PDB file of C-alpha atoms in Angstrom:
ATOM      1  CA  MET A   1     -24.507   2.033  -4.268  1.00 42.00           C
ATOM      2  CA  SER A   2     -24.273   0.789  -0.684  1.00 40.00           C
ATOM      3  CA  ASP A   3     -22.014   2.678   1.707  1.00 37.00           C
ATOM      4  CA  ASP A   4     -20.414  -0.668   2.564  1.00 38.00           C
ATOM      5  CA  PRO A   5     -19.056  -2.538  -0.467  1.00 37.00           C
ATOM      6  CA  PHE A   6     -18.997  -5.707   1.604  1.00 40.00           C
ATOM      7  CA  SER A   7     -22.712  -5.510   2.433  1.00 39.00           C
ATOM      8  CA  GLU A   8     -23.701  -8.060  -0.200  1.00 40.00           C
ATOM      9  CA  GLN A   9     -21.320 -10.714   1.028  1.00 40.00           C
ATOM     10  CA  GLY A  10     -21.628 -12.721   4.201  1.00 38.00           C
ATOM     11  CA  PRO A  11     -19.626 -15.616   5.601  1.00 37.00           C
ATOM     12  CA  ASP A  12     -22.124 -18.268   4.445  1.00 40.00           C
ATOM     13  CA  GLY A  13     -20.607 -20.300   1.686  1.00 41.00           C
ATOM     14  CA  ALA A  14     -17.475 -18.169   1.481  1.00 42.00           C
ATOM     15  CA  ARG A  15     -14.454 -20.085   0.341  1.00 43.00           C
ATOM     16  CA  GLN A  16     -11.626 -20.299   2.835  1.00 43.00           C
ATOM     17  CA  PRO A  17      -8.238 -18.852   1.934  1.00 44.00           C
ATOM     18  CA  PRO A  18      -5.900 -21.293   0.160  1.00 43.00           C
ATOM     19  CA  ARG A  19      -3.779 -23.483   2.409  1.00 42.00           C
ATOM     20  CA  ARG A  20      -0.650 -21.668   1.355  1.00 44.00           C
ATOM     21  CA  MET A  21      -2.234 -18.398   2.426  1.00 42.00           C
ATOM     22  CA  ARG A  22      -3.143 -19.829   5.825  1.00 44.00           C
ATOM     23  CA  ARG A  23       0.412 -21.024   6.359  1.00 45.00           C
ATOM     24  CA  ARG A  24       1.656 -17.657   5.235  1.00 47.00           C
ATOM     25  CA  ASP A  25      -0.611 -15.861   7.704  1.00 46.00           C
ATOM     26  CA  GLN A  26       0.861 -17.873  10.564  1.00 44.00           C
ATOM     27  CA  ILE A  27       4.326 -16.434   9.994  1.00 42.00           C
ATOM     28  CA  ILE A  28       3.276 -12.870   9.222  1.00 44.00           C
ATOM     29  CA  ALA A  29       3.249 -11.904  12.894  1.00 44.00           C
ATOM     30  CA  LEU A  30       6.884 -13.002  13.143  1.00 45.00           C
ATOM     31  CA  CYS A  31       7.673 -11.023   9.993  1.00 44.00           C
ATOM     32  CA  ILE A  32       6.123  -7.881  11.470  1.00 46.00           C
ATOM     33  CA  LEU A  33       8.026  -8.350  14.740  1.00 45.00           C
ATOM     34  CA  ALA A  34      11.243  -8.614  12.773  1.00 46.00           C
ATOM     35  CA  ALA A  35      10.179  -5.587  10.748  1.00 45.00           C
ATOM     36  CA  ALA A  36       9.804  -3.507  13.889  1.00 47.00           C
ATOM     37  CA  VAL A  37      13.355  -4.423  14.954  1.00 43.00           C
ATOM     38  CA  VAL A  38      14.662  -3.508  11.500  1.00 41.00           C
ATOM     39  CA  ALA A  39      12.801  -0.209  11.666  1.00 43.00           C
ATOM     40  CA  ILE A  40      14.426   0.709  14.967  1.00 40.00           C
ATOM     41  CA  VAL A  41      17.857   0.031  13.469  1.00 38.00           C
ATOM     42  CA  ALA A  42      16.846   1.951  10.359  1.00 38.00           C
ATOM     43  CA  GLY A  43      15.734   4.911  12.428  1.00 40.00           C
ATOM     44  CA  VAL A  44      19.093   5.060  14.199  1.00 35.00           C
ATOM     45  CA  ALA A  45      20.885   4.822  10.877  1.00 36.00           C
ATOM     46  CA  LEU A  46      18.785   7.580   9.357  1.00 33.00           C
ATOM     47  CA  ALA A  47      19.424   9.834  12.311  1.00 35.00           C
ATOM     48  CA  ALA A  48      23.118   9.318  11.632  1.00 35.00           C
ATOM     49  CA  GLY A  49      22.574  10.346   8.008  1.00 35.00           C
ATOM     50  CA  ARG A  50      22.912   6.943   6.355  1.00 33.00           C
ATOM     51  CA  SER A  51      20.803   3.999   5.208  1.00 32.00           C
ATOM     52  CA  PRO A  52      21.408   0.444   6.475  1.00 32.00           C
ATOM     53  CA  GLU A  53      20.287  -1.141   3.190  1.00 33.00           C
ATOM     54  CA  ARG A  54      22.506  -2.781   0.600  1.00 30.00           C
ATOM     55  CA  ASP A  55      21.724  -3.308  -3.046  1.00 32.00           C
ATOM     56  CA  SER A  56      21.347  -6.702  -4.719  1.00 32.00           C
ATOM     57  CA  ALA A  57      24.953  -6.606  -5.889  1.00 30.00           C
ATOM     58  CA  GLY A  58      26.159  -6.342  -2.294  1.00 30.00           C
ATOM     59  CA  GLY A  59      27.242  -2.709  -2.327  1.00 31.00           C
ATOM     60  CA  ALA A  60      25.910   0.019  -0.090  1.00 31.00           C
ATOM     61  CA  SER A  61      22.653   1.473  -1.343  1.00 31.00           C
ATOM     62  CA  ALA A  62      22.213   5.151  -2.084  1.00 31.00           C
ATOM     63  CA  ASP A  63      21.493   7.013   1.144  1.00 32.00           C
ATOM     64  CA  PRO A  64      18.012   8.551   1.082  1.00 35.00           C
ATOM     65  CA  GLY A  65      18.897  10.508   4.202  1.00 32.00           C
ATOM     66  CA  PRO A  66      16.442  12.528   6.252  1.00 31.00           C
ATOM     67  CA  SER A  67      16.076  14.962   3.356  1.00 33.00           C
ATOM     68  CA  THR A  68      13.295  17.497   3.267  1.00 31.00           C
ATOM     69  CA  LEU A  69      10.413  17.192   0.838  1.00 38.00           C
ATOM     70  CA  VAL A  70      12.149  18.609  -2.196  1.00 31.00           C
ATOM     71  CA  ALA A  71      11.524  17.409  -5.747  1.00 28.00           C
ATOM     72  CA  GLY A  72      14.308  15.348  -7.220  1.00 30.00           C
ATOM     73  CA  ALA A  73      15.828  14.203  -3.906  1.00 33.00           C
ATOM     74  CA  SER A  74      15.138  10.506  -4.592  1.00 35.00           C
ATOM     75  CA  ALA A  75      16.438   8.247  -7.338  1.00 36.00           C
ATOM     76  CA  SER A  76      13.318   6.068  -7.218  1.00 40.00           C
ATOM     77  CA  PRO A  77      11.483   5.560 -10.529  1.00 43.00           C
ATOM     78  CA  SER A  78       8.961   8.289 -11.159  1.00 41.00           C
ATOM     79  CA  PRO A  79       5.417   7.433 -10.044  1.00 47.00           C
ATOM     80  CA  THR A  80       2.324   8.518 -11.905  1.00 48.00           C
ATOM     81  CA  PRO A  81       2.591  12.331 -12.124  1.00 44.00           C
ATOM     82  CA  SER A  82       0.533  14.091  -9.488  1.00 43.00           C
ATOM     83  CA  PRO A  83      -2.068  16.672 -10.399  1.00 47.00           C
ATOM     84  CA  SER A  84      -1.248  20.311  -9.851  1.00 44.00           C
ATOM     85  CA  PRO A  85      -1.295  22.784  -8.226  1.00 43.00           C
ATOM     86  CA  THR A  86       0.314  21.905  -4.908  1.00 48.00           C
ATOM     87  CA  PRO A  87      -2.608  20.732  -2.761  1.00 55.00           C
ATOM     88  CA  SER A  88      -1.768  22.541   0.468  1.00 56.00           C
ATOM     89  CA  PRO A  89       0.771  24.876   2.083  1.00 66.00           C
ATOM     90  CA  SER A  90       4.266  23.496   2.523  1.00 79.00           C
ATOM     91  CA  PRO A  91       4.767  21.595   5.777  1.00 86.00           C
ATOM     92  CA  THR A  92       6.850  23.100   8.529  1.00 86.00           C
ATOM     93  CA  ARG A  93       8.053  21.716  11.849  1.00 89.00           C
ATOM     94  CA  PRO A  94       5.348  23.600  13.789  1.00 90.00           C
ATOM     95  CA  HIS A  95       2.768  22.356  11.263  1.00 89.00           C
ATOM     96  CA  PRO A  96       3.916  18.978   9.923  1.00 92.00           C
ATOM     97  CA  LEU A  97       2.122  17.059   7.209  1.00 93.00           C
ATOM     98  CA  ARG A  98      -0.193  14.445   8.740  1.00 96.00           C
ATOM     99  CA  VAL A  99       0.087  11.146   6.880  1.00 97.00           C
ATOM    100  CA  TYR A 100      -1.992   7.979   7.232  1.00 98.00           C
ATOM    101  CA  PHE A 101      -0.240   4.828   5.902  1.00 98.00           C
ATOM    102  CA  GLY A 102      -2.580   1.837   5.858  1.00 98.00           C
ATOM    103  CA  GLY A 103      -3.160  -1.531   4.234  1.00 98.00           C
ATOM    104  CA  ASP A 104      -2.390  -5.213   4.695  1.00 98.00           C
ATOM    105  CA  SER A 105       0.859  -6.708   5.990  1.00 97.00           C
ATOM    106  CA  LEU A 106       2.732  -5.703   2.820  1.00 98.00           C
ATOM    107  CA  ALA A 107       2.221  -2.096   3.918  1.00 98.00           C
ATOM    108  CA  GLY A 108       3.788  -2.829   7.316  1.00 98.00           C
ATOM    109  CA  LEU A 109       7.536  -2.417   6.917  1.00 98.00           C
ATOM    110  CA  PRO A 110       7.336   0.247   4.161  1.00 98.00           C
ATOM    111  CA  GLY A 111       5.015   2.249   6.413  1.00 98.00           C
ATOM    112  CA  ILE A 112       7.328   1.899   9.406  1.00 98.00           C
ATOM    113  CA  LEU A 113      10.363   3.011   7.430  1.00 97.00           C
ATOM    114  CA  PHE A 114       8.434   5.853   5.808  1.00 97.00           C
ATOM    115  CA  ALA A 115       7.400   7.035   9.267  1.00 96.00           C
ATOM    116  CA  ARG A 116      11.007   6.871  10.473  1.00 95.00           C
ATOM    117  CA  ARG A 117      12.151   8.969   7.562  1.00 93.00           C
ATOM    118  CA  GLY A 118       9.364  11.470   8.129  1.00 91.00           C
ATOM    119  CA  SER A 119      10.180  11.799  11.817  1.00 90.00           C
ATOM    120  CA  CYS A 120      13.810  12.564  10.978  1.00 91.00           C
ATOM    121  CA  THR A 121      12.760  15.620   8.962  1.00 88.00           C
ATOM    122  CA  GLY A 122      10.239  16.837  11.513  1.00 90.00           C
ATOM    123  CA  LEU A 123       7.986  17.753   8.588  1.00 89.00           C
ATOM    124  CA  MET A 124       5.673  14.755   8.769  1.00 93.00           C
ATOM    125  CA  LYS A 125       3.640  12.987  11.403  1.00 95.00           C
ATOM    126  CA  VAL A 126       2.876   9.476  10.139  1.00 97.00           C
ATOM    127  CA  ARG A 127       0.352   7.008  11.506  1.00 97.00           C
ATOM    128  CA  THR A 128       0.796   3.420  10.301  1.00 97.00           C
ATOM    129  CA  ASP A 129      -2.248   1.145  10.241  1.00 98.00           C
ATOM    130  CA  TYR A 130      -1.336  -2.177   8.620  1.00 96.00           C
ATOM    131  CA  GLN A 131      -3.716  -5.048   9.321  1.00 97.00           C
ATOM    132  CA  VAL A 132      -2.360  -8.572   8.817  1.00 96.00           C
ATOM    133  CA  SER A 133      -4.319 -10.809   6.401  1.00 96.00           C
ATOM    134  CA  SER A 134      -6.759  -8.045   5.515  1.00 98.00           C
ATOM    135  CA  ARG A 135      -8.268  -7.830   2.036  1.00 97.00           C
ATOM    136  CA  LEU A 136     -10.840  -6.070  -0.123  1.00 98.00           C
ATOM    137  CA  THR A 137     -12.750  -9.209  -1.076  1.00 97.00           C
ATOM    138  CA  TYR A 138     -13.966 -10.081   2.413  1.00 94.00           C
ATOM    139  CA  PRO A 139     -14.610  -8.045   5.600  1.00 95.00           C
ATOM    140  CA  GLN A 140     -12.579 -10.317   7.857  1.00 93.00           C
ATOM    141  CA  PRO A 141     -10.424  -9.655   9.761  1.00 95.00           C
ATOM    142  CA  ILE A 142     -10.938  -5.979   8.873  1.00 96.00           C
ATOM    143  CA  ASN A 143     -13.804  -4.250   7.113  1.00 97.00           C
ATOM    144  CA  TRP A 144     -11.793  -1.413   5.616  1.00 98.00           C
ATOM    145  CA  PRO A 145     -14.680   0.841   4.489  1.00 97.00           C
ATOM    146  CA  ALA A 146     -16.018   0.667   8.053  1.00 97.00           C
ATOM    147  CA  ARG A 147     -12.598   1.178   9.662  1.00 98.00           C
ATOM    148  CA  LEU A 148     -11.274   4.066   7.586  1.00 98.00           C
ATOM    149  CA  PRO A 149     -13.701   6.815   8.704  1.00 98.00           C
ATOM    150  CA  GLY A 150     -12.665   6.349  12.330  1.00 97.00           C
ATOM    151  CA  GLN A 151      -8.998   6.439  11.388  1.00 97.00           C
ATOM    152  CA  MET A 152      -9.537   9.623   9.385  1.00 98.00           C
ATOM    153  CA  ASN A 153     -11.524  11.287  12.174  1.00 97.00           C
ATOM    154  CA  ALA A 154      -8.909  10.373  14.782  1.00 95.00           C
ATOM    155  CA  GLN A 155      -5.921  11.842  12.962  1.00 93.00           C
ATOM    156  CA  HIS A 156      -7.393  14.224  10.369  1.00 96.00           C
ATOM    157  CA  PRO A 157      -4.608  13.349   7.916  1.00 97.00           C
ATOM    158  CA  ASP A 158      -3.631  15.562   5.009  1.00 96.00           C
ATOM    159  CA  VAL A 159      -2.383  12.554   3.043  1.00 97.00           C
ATOM    160  CA  GLY A 160      -3.494   8.951   2.734  1.00 98.00           C
ATOM    161  CA  VAL A 161      -1.194   6.130   1.609  1.00 98.00           C
ATOM    162  CA  PHE A 162      -2.638   2.668   1.028  1.00 98.00           C
ATOM    163  CA  MET A 163      -1.334  -0.728  -0.116  1.00 98.00           C
ATOM    164  CA  ILE A 164      -3.392  -3.928  -0.226  1.00 98.00           C
ATOM    165  CA  GLY A 165      -4.269  -6.884  -2.452  1.00 98.00           C
ATOM    166  CA  ALA A 166      -1.882  -9.788  -1.915  1.00 96.00           C
ATOM    167  CA  ASN A 167      -4.561 -11.781  -0.061  1.00 95.00           C
ATOM    168  CA  ASP A 168      -7.338 -11.237  -2.601  1.00 97.00           C
ATOM    169  CA  PRO A 169      -6.840 -13.522  -5.648  1.00 94.00           C
ATOM    170  CA  GLY A 170      -8.671 -16.792  -5.050  1.00 90.00           C
ATOM    171  CA  MET A 171     -11.213 -15.220  -2.722  1.00 95.00           C
ATOM    172  CA  PRO A 172     -14.872 -15.116  -3.839  1.00 95.00           C
ATOM    173  CA  MET A 173     -17.206 -12.156  -3.906  1.00 97.00           C
ATOM    174  CA  THR A 174     -20.973 -11.821  -4.253  1.00 93.00           C
ATOM    175  CA  VAL A 175     -21.933  -9.124  -6.735  1.00 94.00           C
ATOM    176  CA  LYS A 176     -25.615  -8.195  -7.120  1.00 91.00           C
ATOM    177  CA  GLY A 177     -26.631 -11.494  -5.584  1.00 93.00           C
ATOM    178  CA  ARG A 178     -24.377 -13.602  -7.802  1.00 95.00           C
ATOM    179  CA  PHE A 179     -21.304 -15.546  -6.770  1.00 94.00           C
ATOM    180  CA  THR A 180     -18.180 -14.589  -8.716  1.00 97.00           C
ATOM    181  CA  MET A 181     -14.531 -15.614  -8.660  1.00 97.00           C
ATOM    182  CA  TYR A 182     -11.288 -14.096  -9.888  1.00 96.00           C
ATOM    183  CA  PRO A 183     -10.640 -13.411 -12.772  1.00 95.00           C
ATOM    184  CA  GLN A 184     -14.225 -13.092 -13.985  1.00 96.00           C
ATOM    185  CA  LYS A 185     -15.129  -9.636 -15.249  1.00 96.00           C
ATOM    186  CA  ALA A 186     -17.752  -9.156 -12.540  1.00 97.00           C
ATOM    187  CA  TRP A 187     -15.092  -9.920  -9.910  1.00 98.00           C
ATOM    188  CA  LEU A 188     -12.582  -7.496 -11.404  1.00 98.00           C
ATOM    189  CA  ASP A 189     -15.173  -4.735 -11.795  1.00 98.00           C
ATOM    190  CA  GLU A 190     -16.328  -5.145  -8.203  1.00 98.00           C
ATOM    191  CA  TYR A 191     -12.748  -5.217  -6.972  1.00 98.00           C
ATOM    192  CA  GLU A 192     -12.042  -1.935  -8.735  1.00 98.00           C
ATOM    193  CA  ARG A 193     -15.173  -0.450  -7.174  1.00 98.00           C
ATOM    194  CA  ARG A 194     -14.068  -1.483  -3.702  1.00 98.00           C
ATOM    195  CA  ALA A 195     -10.615   0.016  -4.176  1.00 98.00           C
ATOM    196  CA  GLU A 196     -12.198   3.242  -5.380  1.00 98.00           C
ATOM    197  CA  THR A 197     -14.500   3.213  -2.348  1.00 98.00           C
ATOM    198  CA  LEU A 198     -11.486   3.375  -0.036  1.00 98.00           C
ATOM    199  CA  MET A 199     -10.025   6.212  -2.084  1.00 98.00           C
ATOM    200  CA  ARG A 200     -13.312   8.128  -1.827  1.00 98.00           C
ATOM    201  CA  VAL A 201     -13.607   7.495   1.917  1.00 98.00           C
ATOM    202  CA  MET A 202     -10.219   9.107   2.491  1.00 98.00           C
ATOM    203  CA  LEU A 203     -10.916  12.018   0.156  1.00 97.00           C
ATOM    204  CA  ASN A 204     -14.355  12.597   1.673  1.00 97.00           C
ATOM    205  CA  HIS A 205     -12.804  12.823   5.132  1.00 97.00           C
ATOM    206  CA  GLY A 206     -10.473  15.679   4.316  1.00 95.00           C
ATOM    207  CA  VAL A 207      -7.475  13.921   2.780  1.00 97.00           C
ATOM    208  CA  THR A 208      -6.039  16.195   0.107  1.00 95.00           C
ATOM    209  CA  ARG A 209      -4.136  13.519  -1.771  1.00 96.00           C
ATOM    210  CA  VAL A 210      -4.195   9.706  -1.800  1.00 98.00           C
ATOM    211  CA  TYR A 211      -1.125   7.702  -2.857  1.00 98.00           C
ATOM    212  CA  TRP A 212      -2.221   4.197  -3.788  1.00 98.00           C
ATOM    213  CA  VAL A 213       0.674   1.723  -3.920  1.00 98.00           C
ATOM    214  CA  GLY A 214       0.333  -1.124  -6.405  1.00 98.00           C
ATOM    215  CA  LEU A 215       1.386  -4.730  -5.895  1.00 98.00           C
ATOM    216  CA  PRO A 216       4.953  -5.923  -6.551  1.00 98.00           C
ATOM    217  CA  VAL A 217       6.206  -8.726  -8.766  1.00 98.00           C
ATOM    218  CA  MET A 218       5.615 -12.153  -7.195  1.00 97.00           C
ATOM    219  CA  PRO A 219       7.755 -15.327  -6.948  1.00 96.00           C
ATOM    220  CA  ASN A 220       6.073 -17.201  -9.798  1.00 96.00           C
ATOM    221  CA  LYS A 221       4.443 -16.349 -13.108  1.00 96.00           C
ATOM    222  CA  HIS A 222       0.904 -17.195 -11.980  1.00 96.00           C
ATOM    223  CA  GLU A 223       1.010 -14.933  -8.924  1.00 97.00           C
ATOM    224  CA  THR A 224       2.785 -12.221 -10.895  1.00 97.00           C
ATOM    225  CA  ASN A 225       0.005 -12.217 -13.476  1.00 97.00           C
ATOM    226  CA  GLN A 226      -2.533 -11.914 -10.657  1.00 97.00           C
ATOM    227  CA  ALA A 227      -0.656  -8.910  -9.241  1.00 97.00           C
ATOM    228  CA  LYS A 228      -0.567  -7.273 -12.677  1.00 97.00           C
ATOM    229  CA  ARG A 229      -4.295  -7.760 -13.105  1.00 98.00           C
ATOM    230  CA  LEU A 230      -5.121  -6.222  -9.746  1.00 98.00           C
ATOM    231  CA  ASN A 231      -2.776  -3.340 -10.498  1.00 98.00           C
ATOM    232  CA  THR A 232      -4.791  -2.690 -13.645  1.00 98.00           C
ATOM    233  CA  GLN A 233      -7.900  -2.294 -11.492  1.00 98.00           C
ATOM    234  CA  PHE A 234      -6.074  -0.058  -9.021  1.00 98.00           C
ATOM    235  CA  LYS A 235      -4.838   2.184 -11.832  1.00 98.00           C
ATOM    236  CA  ALA A 236      -8.327   2.427 -13.297  1.00 98.00           C
ATOM    237  CA  ALA A 237      -9.795   3.372  -9.919  1.00 98.00           C
ATOM    238  CA  ALA A 238      -7.080   5.968  -9.305  1.00 98.00           C
ATOM    239  CA  ALA A 239      -7.600   7.485 -12.769  1.00 98.00           C
ATOM    240  CA  LYS A 240     -11.158   8.450 -11.783  1.00 97.00           C
ATOM    241  CA  HIS A 241      -9.871  10.942  -9.214  1.00 97.00           C
ATOM    242  CA  SER A 242      -7.442  13.766  -9.888  1.00 95.00           C
ATOM    243  CA  GLU A 243      -6.503  13.684  -6.203  1.00 96.00           C
ATOM    244  CA  VAL A 244      -5.271  10.069  -6.346  1.00 98.00           C
ATOM    245  CA  VAL A 245      -1.726   9.150  -7.386  1.00 97.00           C
ATOM    246  CA  TYR A 246      -0.876   5.578  -8.332  1.00 98.00           C
ATOM    247  CA  VAL A 247       2.606   4.528  -7.178  1.00 98.00           C
ATOM    248  CA  ASP A 248       4.033   1.676  -9.259  1.00 97.00           C
ATOM    249  CA  ALA A 249       5.678  -0.833  -6.908  1.00 97.00           C
ATOM    250  CA  PHE A 250       5.996  -3.522  -9.583  1.00 97.00           C
ATOM    251  CA  ARG A 251       8.921  -1.917 -11.405  1.00 95.00           C
ATOM    252  CA  LEU A 252      10.614  -1.010  -8.132  1.00 96.00           C
ATOM    253  CA  LEU A 253      11.082  -4.617  -7.076  1.00 97.00           C
ATOM    254  CA  ALA A 254      11.470  -6.309 -10.463  1.00 97.00           C
ATOM    255  CA  THR A 255      14.368  -6.770 -12.853  1.00 97.00           C
ATOM    256  CA  LYS A 256      14.408  -4.776 -16.087  1.00 94.00           C
ATOM    257  CA  LYS A 257      12.609  -7.696 -17.730  1.00 94.00           C
ATOM    258  CA  GLY A 258       9.992  -7.885 -14.972  1.00 95.00           C
ATOM    259  CA  GLY A 259      11.604 -10.778 -13.146  1.00 97.00           C
ATOM    260  CA  PHE A 260      11.588 -11.564  -9.434  1.00 97.00           C
ATOM    261  CA  ILE A 261      14.462 -10.385  -7.186  1.00 98.00           C
ATOM    262  CA  ALA A 262      14.682 -12.735  -4.212  1.00 97.00           C
ATOM    263  CA  SER A 263      17.065 -10.488  -2.251  1.00 97.00           C
ATOM    264  CA  LEU A 264      14.304  -7.888  -1.900  1.00 98.00           C
ATOM    265  CA  ARG A 265      11.817 -10.340  -0.377  1.00 98.00           C
ATOM    266  CA  SER A 266      11.536 -12.292   2.855  1.00 96.00           C
ATOM    267  CA  GLY A 267      11.509 -16.080   3.164  1.00 95.00           C
ATOM    268  CA  ASP A 268       7.883 -16.416   2.026  1.00 95.00           C
ATOM    269  CA  GLY A 269       8.724 -14.653  -1.233  1.00 96.00           C
ATOM    270  CA  VAL A 270       5.961 -12.102  -0.728  1.00 96.00           C
ATOM    271  CA  HIS A 271       6.852  -9.777   2.148  1.00 97.00           C
ATOM    272  CA  PHE A 272       9.784  -7.400   1.892  1.00 98.00           C
ATOM    273  CA  THR A 273      13.284  -7.370   3.246  1.00 98.00           C
ATOM    274  CA  SER A 274      14.341  -4.024   4.664  1.00 97.00           C
ATOM    275  CA  GLU A 275      15.906  -3.110   1.307  1.00 98.00           C
ATOM    276  CA  GLY A 276      12.718  -3.965  -0.564  1.00 98.00           C
ATOM    277  CA  ALA A 277      10.645  -1.984   1.933  1.00 98.00           C
ATOM    278  CA  TRP A 278      12.962   0.998   1.552  1.00 97.00           C
ATOM    279  CA  ARG A 279      12.279   1.015  -2.173  1.00 98.00           C
ATOM    280  CA  ILE A 280       8.539   1.260  -1.525  1.00 98.00           C
ATOM    281  CA  ALA A 281       8.931   3.914   1.176  1.00 97.00           C
ATOM    282  CA  ASN A 282      11.221   6.001  -1.014  1.00 96.00           C
ATOM    283  CA  ALA A 283       8.848   5.750  -3.985  1.00 97.00           C
ATOM    284  CA  VAL A 284       6.000   7.111  -1.877  1.00 97.00           C
ATOM    285  CA  TRP A 285       8.318   9.836  -0.620  1.00 94.00           C
ATOM    286  CA  ALA A 286       9.258  10.768  -4.195  1.00 93.00           C
ATOM    287  CA  ALA A 287       5.600  10.905  -5.197  1.00 93.00           C
ATOM    288  CA  MET A 288       4.830  13.249  -2.328  1.00 92.00           C
ATOM    289  CA  GLN A 289       7.744  15.494  -3.273  1.00 87.00           C
ATOM    290  CA  ARG A 290       5.799  16.436  -6.398  1.00 85.00           C
ATOM    291  CA  ASP A 291       3.024  17.924  -4.265  1.00 85.00           C
ATOM    292  CA  TRP A 292       4.712  19.318  -1.164  1.00 77.00           C
ATOM    293  CA  SER A 293       7.980  21.095  -0.543  1.00 64.00           C
ATOM    294  CA  PRO A 294       9.296  22.771   2.620  1.00 45.00           C
ATOM    295  CA  ALA A 295       8.691  26.439   3.197  1.00 38.00           C
ATOM    296  CA  GLN A 296      11.565  28.654   2.158  1.00 33.00           C
TER     297      GLN A 296
END
């Protein structure tokens, strides 16, 4: 297998992203700017021992607080159980856990808020690396398998967190010289392989555990079904490695019946409000609590 899963696909004949996606991309930069402002407010609130989020019913949300990495500190739904034993010594302030949080723009605000929470404890040093409009199907604007090694070598993270996929349905891929489109089996198989490639790149560069965040429910049934299908591939890729934990974002942002909750999403229906992003950040935090706890 090639070291670069994108090596068989070039720009010639590649289908352009749907018009809706292009319009969406134009406002993402504004979304991220707003996210940064929210994160600053969130950081101040966390330092004061409270969360600025409110639940969908309008009441104050449960305060995650700058708690230490102790199992059971979060009320978030349980992610896929992590393997045991604990992968490394417990983090301390002199030796914090180094975390890389990457992906597309959906990873942006959750990563920022996760980093804020980590900085409040002093037990984590988080590097966020969200790249707007990036995808696994095509190496533009970012070729992730080529980018990740440099990111790993620069920070030497203990943990990798990754979230991607919203830009991928509708994009073509060339597999073994043949053109394929979602949801053909060849497309889905290749997509799973590319996700697993990123997991392996992180693990091969010293990451002890990878937390792969799945896609959330989407505004309409068609897009929701696409997200579910990609999540199936992500889960299958994660299941091949005992060091990879799949974090289910779908249930976190959906109703009990799997419906869409508009109050957790921004105006485009895809990106997160601060409350929605907190749910993702807290779910990753809860997953990590199963593997690390502070020294006694």
